[in-house]
Coordinates of C-alpha atoms and ligand atoms in Angstrom, one line a residue:
Chain A
X1 CA 137.6 114.3 71.7
X2 CA 140.3 116.5 73.0
X3 CA 141.1 116.3 76.7
X4 CA 140.9 119.9 77.8
X5 CA 139.7 121.7 80.8
X6 CA 139.9 125.1 79.1
X7 CA 136.6 126.6 78.5
X8 CA 135.0 124.5 81.2
X9 CA 134.7 127.4 83.6
X10 CA 133.2 126.5 86.9
X11 CA 130.5 128.9 88.0
X12 CA 130.3 127.6 91.5
X13 CA 132.5 125.9 94.0
X14 CA 130.0 123.1 94.1
X15 CA 130.7 122.4 90.4
X16 CA 134.4 122.6 91.1
X17 CA 134.1 120.1 94.0
X18 CA 132.5 117.3 92.0
X19 CA 134.2 114.0 92.1
X20 CA 135.4 114.4 88.5
X21 CA 135.4 118.2 87.7
X22 CA 136.7 117.7 84.1
X23 CA 134.0 116.7 81.6
X24 CA 136.2 114.3 79.7
X25 CA 137.0 112.4 82.9
X26 CA 133.3 112.0 83.5
X27 CA 132.7 110.7 80.0
X28 CA 135.6 108.3 80.4
X29 CA 134.3 107.0 83.7
X30 CA 130.8 106.7 82.3
X31 CA 132.1 104.7 79.3
X32 CA 134.2 102.5 81.7
X33 CA 131.1 101.7 83.8
X34 CA 129.1 100.9 80.7
X35 CA 131.9 98.6 79.6
X36 CA 132.2 96.9 83.1
X37 CA 128.5 96.3 83.7
X38 CA 127.0 96.0 80.2
X39 CA 129.7 94.9 77.7
X40 CA 132.1 92.8 79.7
X41 CA 129.6 90.2 80.9
X42 CA 129.0 89.2 77.3
X43 CA 132.4 89.3 75.8
X44 CA 134.7 87.5 78.2
X45 CA 135.2 83.8 78.7
X46 CA 134.6 82.0 81.9
X47 CA 138.3 81.4 82.1
X48 CA 139.0 85.2 81.9
X49 CA 136.4 85.9 84.6
X50 CA 137.7 83.2 87.0
X51 CA 141.4 83.6 86.6
X52 CA 141.7 87.3 85.9
X53 CA 138.7 89.6 86.6
X54 CA 137.5 88.0 89.8
X55 CA 140.8 87.9 91.6
X56 CA 141.6 91.3 90.1
X57 CA 138.5 93.0 91.5
X58 CA 139.0 91.6 95.0
X59 CA 142.7 92.3 95.2
X60 CA 142.0 95.8 93.8
X61 CA 139.7 96.4 96.8
X62 CA 142.3 95.1 99.2
X63 CA 145.0 97.2 97.5
X64 CA 142.7 100.2 97.7
X65 CA 142.3 99.6 101.4
X66 CA 146.0 99.3 102.0
X67 CA 146.6 102.4 99.9
X68 CA 144.3 104.4 102.2
X69 CA 146.7 103.6 105.0
X70 CA 150.1 103.6 103.3
X71 CA 149.6 105.9 100.3
X72 CA 147.2 108.4 101.9
X73 CA 148.1 108.4 105.6
X74 CA 151.8 107.4 105.2
X75 CA 151.7 104.5 107.8
X76 CA 153.4 101.4 106.6
X77 CA 151.8 97.9 107.1
X78 CA 153.3 94.7 105.9
X79 CA 150.7 92.5 107.6
X80 CA 147.6 93.5 105.8
X81 CA 146.7 90.0 104.7
X82 CA 146.1 89.3 108.4
X83 CA 143.1 91.7 108.2
X84 CA 141.9 89.9 105.1
X85 CA 142.0 86.7 107.0
X86 CA 140.1 88.4 109.9
X87 CA 137.4 89.4 107.4
X88 CA 137.3 86.0 105.8
X89 CA 137.0 84.1 109.0
X90 CA 134.6 86.6 110.5
X91 CA 132.3 86.2 107.5
X92 CA 132.7 82.4 107.7
X93 CA 131.6 82.3 111.3
X94 CA 128.8 84.8 110.8
X95 CA 127.4 82.7 108.0
X96 CA 127.9 79.5 110.0
X97 CA 126.4 80.7 113.2
X98 CA 123.8 83.3 112.1
X99 CA 122.7 81.8 108.8
X100 CA 119.7 84.1 108.5
X101 CA 121.9 87.1 107.9
X102 CA 122.0 88.6 104.5
X103 CA 125.4 88.3 102.9
X104 CA 125.7 92.0 102.4
X105 CA 125.2 92.5 106.2
X106 CA 127.8 89.7 106.7
X107 CA 130.2 91.6 104.5
X108 CA 129.8 94.9 106.4
X109 CA 130.1 93.1 109.8
X110 CA 133.2 91.2 108.7
X111 CA 134.6 94.6 107.6
X112 CA 133.8 96.1 111.0
X113 CA 135.4 93.2 112.9
X114 CA 138.5 93.6 110.7
X115 CA 138.4 97.3 111.4
X116 CA 138.4 96.7 115.1
X117 CA 141.4 94.4 114.9
X118 CA 143.2 96.8 112.5
X119 CA 142.6 99.6 115.0
X120 CA 144.2 97.6 117.8
X121 CA 147.2 96.8 115.7
X122 CA 147.3 100.4 114.6
X123 CA 147.9 101.6 118.2
X124 CA 151.7 101.2 118.0
X125 CA 151.7 103.7 115.1
X126 CA 151.0 106.4 117.6
X127 CA 154.4 105.8 119.1
X128 CA 156.6 104.4 116.4
X129 CA 157.0 104.9 112.7
X130 CA 158.9 103.6 109.6
X131 CA 160.7 100.3 110.0
X132 CA 159.6 99.8 113.6
X133 CA 156.0 100.2 112.7
X134 CA 156.5 97.8 109.8
X135 CA 157.8 95.2 112.2
X136 CA 154.8 95.8 114.6
X137 CA 152.4 95.2 111.7
X138 CA 154.3 92.1 110.8
X139 CA 153.3 90.9 114.3
X140 CA 149.7 91.2 113.2
X141 CA 150.5 88.9 110.4
X142 CA 152.0 86.2 112.5
X143 CA 149.6 86.6 115.3
X144 CA 146.5 86.1 113.1
X145 CA 148.2 83.2 111.2
X146 CA 148.7 81.6 114.6
X147 CA 145.2 82.3 115.9
X148 CA 143.4 80.8 112.9
X149 CA 145.7 77.8 112.8
X150 CA 145.4 77.1 116.6
X151 CA 142.1 78.3 117.8
X152 CA 139.9 75.7 116.4
X153 CA 136.6 77.4 117.1
X154 CA 137.3 79.8 114.3
X155 CA 137.5 77.0 111.7
X156 CA 134.6 75.2 113.3
X157 CA 136.9 72.4 114.5
X158 CA 137.5 71.2 110.9
X159 CA 140.2 68.6 111.2
X160 CA 142.3 69.8 108.4
X161 CA 141.9 73.5 109.4
X162 CA 140.4 74.3 106.0
X163 CA 137.0 75.8 105.8
X164 CA 134.5 75.8 102.9
X165 CA 131.6 78.1 102.1
X166 CA 128.2 77.7 100.5
X167 CA 127.0 79.6 97.5
X168 CA 126.1 83.2 98.3
X169 CA 122.5 84.1 98.1
X170 CA 121.5 87.8 98.0
X171 CA 117.8 88.4 98.1
X172 CA 117.2 85.1 96.3
X173 CA 119.8 85.9 93.7
X174 CA 122.5 83.2 93.6
X175 CA 126.0 84.2 93.1
X176 CA 126.9 81.0 91.5
X177 CA 128.3 81.5 87.9
X178 CA 131.5 83.3 86.9
X179 CA 129.5 86.1 85.3
X180 CA 127.3 86.6 88.3
X181 CA 130.4 86.6 90.6
X182 CA 132.0 89.1 88.4
X183 CA 129.0 91.4 88.4
X184 CA 128.5 91.2 92.1
X185 CA 132.1 92.0 92.7
X186 CA 132.1 94.8 90.2
X187 CA 129.2 96.4 92.0
X188 CA 130.7 96.0 95.4
X189 CA 134.1 97.4 94.3
X190 CA 132.5 100.3 92.4
X191 CA 130.6 101.3 95.5
X192 CA 133.7 101.0 97.7
X193 CA 135.8 102.9 95.3
X194 CA 133.3 105.8 95.3
X195 CA 133.2 105.8 99.1
X196 CA 137.0 105.9 99.2
X197 CA 137.2 108.7 96.7
X198 CA 134.7 110.7 98.8
X199 CA 136.7 110.1 101.9
X200 CA 140.0 111.3 100.4
X201 CA 138.4 114.5 99.1
X202 CA 136.9 115.3 102.5
X203 CA 138.5 116.6 105.6
X204 CA 139.3 113.2 107.0
X205 CA 141.3 112.4 103.8
X206 CA 143.1 115.7 104.1
X207 CA 144.0 115.0 107.7
X208 CA 145.5 111.6 106.6
X209 CA 147.5 113.3 103.8
X210 CA 148.6 116.0 106.2
X211 CA 149.8 113.4 108.6
X212 CA 151.7 111.7 105.8
X213 CA 153.4 114.8 104.4
X214 CA 154.4 116.7 107.6
X215 CA 153.1 115.5 110.9
X216 CA 154.4 118.4 113.0
X217 CA 152.6 120.9 110.8
X218 CA 149.5 118.8 110.9
X219 CA 149.4 118.8 114.7
X220 CA 150.0 122.5 114.8
X221 CA 146.9 123.2 112.7
X222 CA 145.0 121.0 115.1
X223 CA 144.9 117.6 113.4
X224 CA 145.0 115.0 116.1
X225 CA 147.5 112.2 115.2
X226 CA 145.6 109.7 117.2
X227 CA 142.4 110.3 115.3
X228 CA 144.0 110.6 111.9
X229 CA 146.2 107.5 112.2
X230 CA 143.6 105.3 113.9
X231 CA 140.8 106.1 111.5
X232 CA 143.2 105.3 108.7
X233 CA 144.0 101.9 110.2
X234 CA 140.3 101.2 110.9
X235 CA 139.0 102.3 107.4
X236 CA 141.9 100.5 105.7
X237 CA 141.3 97.3 107.6
X238 CA 137.6 97.6 106.9
X239 CA 138.3 97.6 103.2
X240 CA 140.8 94.8 103.5
X241 CA 138.5 92.8 105.7
X242 CA 135.6 93.0 103.2
X243 CA 138.1 92.0 100.5
X244 CA 139.2 89.0 102.6
X245 CA 135.6 87.9 103.0
X246 CA 135.1 88.2 99.2
X247 CA 138.3 86.4 98.6
X248 CA 137.2 83.5 100.7
X249 CA 133.5 83.3 99.6
X250 CA 133.6 84.3 96.0
X251 CA 137.1 83.5 94.8
X252 CA 138.4 80.6 96.8
X253 CA 135.2 78.9 98.1
X254 CA 137.3 77.0 100.5
X255 CA 140.6 77.9 102.1
X256 CA 143.2 77.1 104.7
X257 CA 145.0 79.6 107.0
X258 CA 147.9 79.7 104.5
X259 CA 145.7 81.5 102.0
X260 CA 146.3 84.7 103.8
X261 CA 150.0 84.4 104.4
X262 CA 152.7 87.1 104.3
X263 CA 153.1 86.5 100.6
X264 CA 149.7 87.9 100.1
X265 CA 150.6 90.9 102.3
X266 CA 153.7 91.6 100.3
X267 CA 151.7 91.2 97.0
X268 CA 149.3 93.9 98.2
X269 CA 152.3 96.2 98.9
X270 CA 153.7 95.5 95.5
X271 CA 150.4 96.4 94.0
X272 CA 150.3 99.8 95.5
X273 CA 154.0 100.5 94.8
X274 CA 153.6 99.5 91.1
X275 CA 150.1 101.0 90.8
X276 CA 150.7 104.2 92.6
X277 CA 150.8 105.3 96.3
X278 CA 148.0 107.6 97.2
X279 CA 146.0 106.9 94.1
X280 CA 142.7 105.1 94.0
X281 CA 143.0 104.4 90.3
X282 CA 146.6 103.2 91.0
X283 CA 145.3 100.5 93.3
X284 CA 143.4 99.1 90.3
X285 CA 146.3 99.4 88.0
X286 CA 148.6 97.6 90.5
X287 CA 146.1 94.8 91.2
X288 CA 145.5 94.2 87.5
X289 CA 149.2 94.2 86.8
X290 CA 150.0 91.7 89.5
X291 CA 147.1 89.4 88.5
X292 CA 147.7 89.6 84.8
X293 CA 151.5 89.5 84.6
X294 CA 152.0 85.8 85.7
X295 CA 149.3 84.7 83.3
X296 CA 150.8 86.7 80.5
X297 CA 154.2 85.3 81.2
X298 CA 152.8 81.8 81.2
X299 CA 151.3 82.3 77.8
X300 CA 153.6 84.7 76.0
X301 CA 156.4 82.1 75.3
X302 CA 153.9 79.9 73.6
X303 CA 152.6 82.7 71.4
X304 CA 156.2 83.4 70.5
X305 CA 156.9 79.8 69.8
X306 CA 159.4 79.5 72.6
X307 CA 159.1 76.7 75.0
X308 CA 159.9 77.4 78.6
X309 CA 159.6 75.1 81.6
X310 CA 157.2 76.0 84.4
X311 CA 160.1 76.5 86.7
X312 CA 161.7 78.9 84.3
X313 CA 158.5 80.9 84.0
X314 CA 158.1 81.3 87.7
X315 CA 161.7 82.4 88.0
X316 CA 161.1 84.9 85.3
X317 CA 158.1 86.1 87.1
X318 CA 160.0 86.8 90.3
X319 CA 162.8 88.5 88.4
X320 CA 160.4 90.8 86.5
X321 CA 158.5 91.7 89.6
X322 CA 161.7 92.4 91.5
X323 CA 163.0 94.6 88.7
X324 CA 159.7 96.5 88.3
X325 CA 159.5 97.2 92.0
X326 CA 163.0 98.5 92.1
X327 CA 162.2 100.5 89.0
X328 CA 159.1 102.1 90.4
X329 CA 160.7 102.8 93.8
X330 CA 163.6 104.6 92.2
X331 CA 162.2 106.2 89.1
X332 CA 158.5 106.6 89.7
X333 CA 157.4 106.3 93.3
X334 CA 153.9 107.2 92.3
X335 CA 153.6 104.2 90.0
X336 CA 151.5 103.6 87.0
X337 CA 148.9 106.1 88.2
X338 CA 151.6 108.8 87.7
X339 CA 152.3 107.6 84.2
X340 CA 148.6 107.8 83.6
X341 CA 148.4 111.4 84.8
X342 CA 151.5 112.4 82.9
X343 CA 149.8 111.0 79.8
X344 CA 146.7 113.1 80.6
X345 CA 148.7 116.2 81.1
X346 CA 150.4 115.7 77.8
X347 CA 147.1 115.3 76.2
X348 CA 145.8 118.4 77.9
X349 CA 148.6 120.5 76.3
X350 CA 148.7 118.6 73.0
X351 CA 149.7 119.6 70.4
X352 CA 151.9 122.1 72.1
X353 CA 154.9 120.6 73.8
X354 CA 154.6 122.7 76.9
Chain B
X1 CA 152.2 152.2 112.6
X2 CA 149.0 150.3 112.0
X3 CA 146.8 153.1 110.9
X4 CA 144.0 153.8 113.4
X5 CA 144.2 150.5 115.2
X6 CA 144.0 150.5 118.9
X7 CA 146.3 148.2 120.8
X8 CA 144.3 146.3 123.5
X9 CA 145.0 144.4 126.6
X10 CA 147.7 141.8 127.1
X11 CA 146.6 138.5 125.5
X12 CA 149.7 136.5 125.9
X13 CA 151.9 136.8 129.0
X14 CA 155.1 134.8 129.4
X15 CA 156.8 134.9 132.8
X16 CA 160.3 133.6 133.5
X17 CA 160.4 131.0 130.7
X18 CA 163.4 128.7 130.7
X19 CA 163.8 125.9 128.2
X20 CA 166.8 123.6 127.7
X21 CA 167.6 120.7 125.6
X22 CA 170.1 118.6 127.5
X23 CA 173.0 121.0 128.0
X24 CA 171.7 123.6 125.5
X25 CA 169.9 126.4 127.3
X26 CA 167.6 127.7 124.5
X27 CA 165.7 130.1 126.7
X28 CA 166.7 131.5 130.1
X29 CA 164.3 133.3 132.3
X30 CA 162.5 135.2 129.4
X31 CA 159.6 137.4 130.3
X32 CA 157.5 139.3 127.9
X33 CA 153.9 140.0 126.9
X34 CA 151.9 140.5 123.7
X35 CA 149.0 142.8 123.5
X36 CA 145.9 142.5 121.4
X37 CA 146.1 143.7 117.8
X38 CA 149.8 144.5 118.0
X39 CA 152.6 143.3 115.8
X40 CA 155.3 142.0 118.2
X41 CA 158.6 141.2 116.7
X42 CA 161.2 138.8 118.1
X43 CA 164.7 139.4 116.8
X44 CA 168.1 138.1 117.7
X45 CA 171.1 136.4 116.1
X46 CA 171.0 132.8 114.9
X47 CA 170.4 130.3 117.6
X48 CA 169.2 133.0 120.0
X49 CA 166.1 131.0 120.8
X50 CA 163.5 132.8 118.7
X51 CA 161.9 129.7 117.1
X52 CA 162.0 128.0 120.5
X53 CA 160.0 130.8 121.9
X54 CA 157.3 130.3 119.2
X55 CA 157.4 126.6 119.9
X56 CA 156.7 127.3 123.6
X57 CA 153.8 129.6 122.7
X58 CA 152.0 127.0 120.6
X59 CA 152.8 124.0 122.7
X60 CA 155.4 122.2 120.6
X61 CA 157.9 122.6 123.4
X62 CA 157.2 122.7 127.1
X63 CA 159.4 124.9 129.2
X64 CA 161.0 123.6 132.3
X65 CA 160.3 126.8 134.1
X66 CA 158.0 129.7 133.8
X67 CA 154.3 130.2 133.1
X68 CA 152.4 131.1 130.0
X69 CA 149.0 132.9 130.3
X70 CA 146.9 133.2 127.3
X71 CA 143.7 135.2 127.3
X72 CA 143.9 135.7 131.0
X73 CA 144.2 132.0 131.8
X74 CA 147.3 130.2 132.9
X75 CA 148.2 127.2 130.7
X76 CA 149.9 124.1 131.9
X77 CA 151.8 122.2 129.2
X78 CA 149.2 122.7 126.5
X79 CA 149.7 120.5 123.5
X80 CA 149.7 121.8 119.9
X81 CA 146.1 120.7 119.4
X82 CA 144.8 122.7 122.4
X83 CA 146.8 125.7 121.2
X84 CA 145.2 125.4 117.8
X85 CA 141.7 125.2 119.4
X86 CA 142.5 128.3 121.3
X87 CA 143.1 130.2 118.1
X88 CA 146.9 130.1 117.8
X89 CA 148.2 129.5 114.3
X90 CA 151.7 129.6 112.9
X91 CA 154.0 129.4 109.9
X92 CA 157.3 127.7 109.8
X93 CA 160.9 128.8 109.3
X94 CA 161.5 125.9 107.0
X95 CA 158.3 125.6 105.0
X96 CA 156.3 122.8 106.3
X97 CA 153.6 122.5 103.7
X98 CA 151.9 119.2 102.8
X99 CA 154.0 118.4 99.7
X100 CA 151.7 115.8 98.2
X101 CA 148.6 118.1 98.2
X102 CA 147.4 120.9 96.1
X103 CA 147.5 124.6 97.2
X104 CA 143.8 124.4 97.8
X105 CA 143.9 121.3 99.9
X106 CA 146.8 122.6 101.9
X107 CA 144.8 125.7 102.8
X108 CA 141.7 123.6 103.4
X109 CA 143.5 121.7 106.2
X110 CA 143.5 125.0 108.1
X111 CA 139.7 124.5 108.4
X112 CA 139.9 120.9 109.7
X113 CA 139.4 121.9 113.3
X114 CA 136.1 123.5 112.4
X115 CA 134.8 120.7 110.2
X116 CA 132.6 118.3 112.1
X117 CA 130.9 115.9 109.7
X118 CA 131.5 112.3 110.7
X119 CA 133.3 109.5 108.8
X120 CA 130.1 108.1 107.3
X121 CA 128.7 111.5 106.3
X122 CA 131.9 112.1 104.4
X123 CA 132.1 108.7 102.8
X124 CA 128.6 108.9 101.5
X125 CA 129.0 112.6 100.8
X126 CA 125.7 113.3 102.6
X127 CA 124.2 116.7 101.9
X128 CA 125.3 117.9 105.3
X129 CA 128.9 117.0 104.5
X130 CA 128.7 118.6 101.1
X131 CA 127.3 121.8 102.6
X132 CA 130.0 121.9 105.2
X133 CA 132.7 121.4 102.6
X134 CA 131.3 124.2 100.5
X135 CA 131.1 126.6 103.5
X136 CA 134.7 126.1 104.3
X137 CA 135.7 126.2 100.7
X138 CA 134.2 129.7 100.5
X139 CA 136.1 130.8 103.6
X140 CA 139.3 129.4 102.0
X141 CA 138.6 131.2 98.8
X142 CA 138.5 134.5 100.7
X143 CA 142.0 133.7 102.0
X144 CA 143.1 132.8 98.5
X145 CA 141.8 136.1 97.1
X146 CA 143.3 138.0 100.0
X147 CA 146.8 136.5 99.3
X148 CA 146.4 136.7 95.6
X149 CA 147.1 133.1 94.8
X150 CA 144.0 132.3 92.7
X151 CA 146.1 131.2 89.8
X152 CA 147.7 128.4 91.8
X153 CA 144.7 126.7 93.5
X154 CA 145.1 123.3 91.9
X155 CA 148.9 123.3 91.7
X156 CA 150.7 120.8 93.9
X157 CA 152.6 123.0 96.4
X158 CA 155.9 121.3 95.7
X159 CA 155.9 122.8 92.2
X160 CA 155.5 126.4 93.4
X161 CA 158.5 128.7 93.7
X162 CA 159.8 129.3 97.2
X163 CA 158.2 132.8 97.7
X164 CA 154.8 131.5 96.8
X165 CA 155.2 128.5 99.1
X166 CA 155.8 130.9 101.9
X167 CA 152.6 132.6 101.0
X168 CA 150.6 129.3 101.0
X169 CA 152.1 128.6 104.4
X170 CA 150.6 131.9 105.6
X171 CA 147.3 131.1 103.8
X172 CA 147.0 127.8 105.6
X173 CA 147.5 129.6 109.0
X174 CA 145.0 132.4 108.0
X175 CA 142.4 129.8 107.1
X176 CA 142.3 128.9 110.8
X177 CA 141.1 132.5 111.4
X178 CA 143.5 132.7 114.3
X179 CA 143.4 135.2 117.1
X180 CA 147.1 135.0 117.5
X181 CA 149.4 134.4 114.5
X182 CA 153.0 133.3 114.9
X183 CA 155.2 133.9 111.9
X184 CA 158.7 132.4 111.9
X185 CA 160.8 134.3 109.4
X186 CA 158.0 134.8 106.8
X187 CA 160.3 136.7 104.5
X188 CA 163.5 134.7 104.7
X189 CA 165.0 134.0 101.3
X190 CA 162.7 136.3 99.5
X191 CA 163.6 139.0 97.0
X192 CA 162.8 142.7 97.7
X193 CA 159.5 142.6 95.8
X194 CA 158.3 139.4 97.5
X195 CA 159.3 140.9 100.8
X196 CA 157.2 144.0 100.1
X197 CA 154.2 141.9 99.2
X198 CA 154.6 139.9 102.4
X199 CA 154.9 143.0 104.5
X200 CA 151.7 144.3 103.0
X201 CA 149.9 141.0 103.7
X202 CA 151.0 140.9 107.3
X203 CA 150.0 144.5 107.9
X204 CA 146.6 143.9 106.1
X205 CA 145.9 140.8 108.3
X206 CA 146.7 142.8 111.3
X207 CA 144.6 145.8 110.2
X208 CA 141.6 144.1 108.6
X209 CA 141.2 141.1 110.8
X210 CA 142.6 142.6 114.0
X211 CA 144.9 139.5 114.3
X212 CA 147.6 139.8 116.9
X213 CA 150.9 138.9 115.3
X214 CA 154.2 137.6 116.8
X215 CA 156.9 137.8 114.1
X216 CA 160.4 136.6 113.9
X217 CA 162.4 138.4 111.3
X218 CA 166.1 139.0 110.5
X219 CA 165.5 142.0 108.1
X220 CA 165.9 145.0 110.4
X221 CA 164.3 147.4 108.0
X222 CA 161.2 145.2 107.9
X223 CA 161.1 144.8 111.6
X224 CA 161.4 148.5 112.4
X225 CA 158.8 149.3 109.8
X226 CA 156.0 146.9 110.7
X227 CA 156.3 146.1 114.4
X228 CA 154.8 147.9 117.3
X229 CA 157.1 146.4 119.9
X230 CA 160.3 144.4 119.6
X231 CA 161.9 141.9 121.9
X232 CA 165.6 141.0 121.4
X233 CA 167.0 137.6 122.4
X234 CA 170.6 136.7 122.6
X235 CA 171.9 133.3 123.7
X236 CA 168.5 132.5 125.1
X237 CA 168.3 135.7 127.2
X238 CA 166.2 138.8 126.7
X239 CA 168.4 141.8 126.2
X240 CA 166.0 144.3 125.0
X241 CA 162.3 145.0 124.8
X242 CA 160.5 148.1 123.6
X243 CA 159.3 150.1 120.6
X244 CA 161.4 150.0 117.4
X245 CA 162.9 153.4 118.3
X246 CA 163.8 152.3 121.8
X247 CA 165.5 149.2 120.4
X248 CA 167.5 151.2 117.9
X249 CA 168.9 153.2 120.8
X250 CA 169.6 150.3 123.1
X251 CA 173.3 149.8 123.5
X252 CA 173.2 146.2 124.6
X253 CA 171.2 145.4 121.5
X254 CA 173.5 147.3 119.2
X255 CA 176.5 145.4 120.6
X256 CA 174.9 142.0 120.5
X257 CA 172.9 142.2 117.4
X258 CA 172.8 145.2 115.2
X259 CA 176.5 145.6 115.3
X260 CA 177.1 142.0 114.2
X261 CA 176.9 141.5 110.5
X262 CA 175.0 138.5 109.1
Ligands
ATP1 N1 164.5 120.3 119.3 C1 165.7 120.7 119.7 N2 166.6 119.9 120.2 C2 167.8 120.3 120.6 N3 168.3 121.6 120.6 C3 167.4 122.5 120.1 C4 166.1 122.1 119.6 N4 165.5 123.2 119.2 C5 166.3 124.2 119.3 N5 167.5 123.8 119.9 C6 168.7 124.6 120.2 O1 168.2 125.7 120.9 C7 168.9 126.9 120.5 C8 167.9 127.9 120.0 O2 167.4 127.5 118.7 P1 166.3 128.3 118.0 O3 165.9 127.4 116.8 O4 165.2 128.6 118.9 O5 167.1 129.5 117.5 P2 166.6 130.7 116.5 O6 166.8 132.0 117.3 O7 165.3 130.4 115.9 O8 167.7 130.7 115.4 P3 167.6 130.9 113.8 O9 167.7 132.4 113.6 O10 168.8 130.2 113.3 O11 166.4 130.3 113.4 C9 169.9 126.4 119.4 O12 171.1 126.3 120.1 C10 169.4 125.1 119.0 O13 170.4 124.3 118.6
MG2 MG1 164.6 130.0 114.1

């Protein structure tokens, strides 16, 4: 079917304000959901679920959270893995200390706790911006790393500092196999993506973007920087906190404080740079890219009949990442999502070149 | 000018305003007022302090001396947010649109102050939030019709030509339904036709909505045509104040400004 919006006249503003006003987009989204929830569970191997889809979904959620802050509100953070760790340890302690809580409630509470911490570390953004803010958020990273390594209560006095979790049980449904984990995550991430989409097409989202694009003008029309920036930090940290809890409970199962180090923070940033700043879809592209590329690089030489040492592969990985990040920063700051929308635009005009 | 409109009472009164930045004295003891429904122009050579004056009025700058009374009440160091709440809107000399957003979204931000639904209501798109969004969308559509930018609703503002961007800047300010509208060189850089359109819009806003307008403009023809009263600044000082005809005949003004070619 052709991708056109011509002829799809909106007879009301309500119709024009739908989440996906163009029919073909709705069909695409519908097919995607059918694929994700109906087809995918039957076609992929356990290996594919465990090493690609599960980490992809969780990191996409985290990248989405970071994107709300960086891509939509224009506030930089290079310490976001810290808020993931807050979410993960909050969930761990909630499950440990209040075992009767439903895991969905635990997730929301873990998110809220991370939101509160994120809000606190967002306060400097009211005064400083750019590089200085980046450094302030880096403080969050080191502070949280320190807290979870040193304050033993958080890790329940485990001698090694590593914690482990039991299988998640939601209303008697055990999240214990790769397929079940995948389906659970897909459901959670779908809901959160819809909520994020709703936020960015509402007045709060517009306040964030206004802050990002021209803060003086935003203030002059009555948008309060304090409100816009702090809500962005809180919502972003909420998302990232939930992702952290999922990373700990669903993906890792057991972890040490190092699991949420600065490397993870930087990876999240790379995801939104490559995927696309200020794009929800882009967060997914970026996460997929970062999860899939190393695996692809590991396997591609074999397929091509070339033998490379592991060290060589990991060097190659760093080099390709570095090159891509520089490429996107210079050539296409809006990342893969932009390439996607250029593609759609071409399709819309096809077969005419302009 | 202004058809059958009646100029009302003083809505904005500035007394002895002085503002300096370090050694630069941007405004020195400037006193003037603005009456309801009038189009009040501020003119003067480059660097005379015109934009600074607007910035004082809407709380971006806080003068070291002098008082500002708005709607009869004295204000002390209002911030921009309070000024917006009180119904003061403005456009910018250098277009200050939100580049990453569509025309529609830019104008919708003008309604942000009036939109009250909470974070969760928005996230879950509760019927209340949906209804609020629609209500304000309708108000914005009226502004879009009024300024004749229907064709550009979904265009990212950055892709519009300069003249249209200026119009979107005005649209965003109008979406606030301001009582007092401050326009900083709304016609700068426009061709004759675009200027005519802009003049018509400004007069229509003034006529149809009764909005009081303070306007900075370099084009003397335009100023003399559309304003009710004019104030002239030069090096931060007020050197003239009166109707366009009085200003035309004012020797100090002629020397300082009209005589100087730009
Ligand atoms: N934020 C600021 N910091 C320092 N100096 C400033 C600032 N804003 C304005 N000035 C100075 O105040 C003086 C008046 O500037 P202003 O922008 O008000 O002039 P203007 O009349 O609007 O000029 P133009 O016609 O060029 O727009 C200038 O000398 C300018 O350099
Ligand atoms: Mg100026």
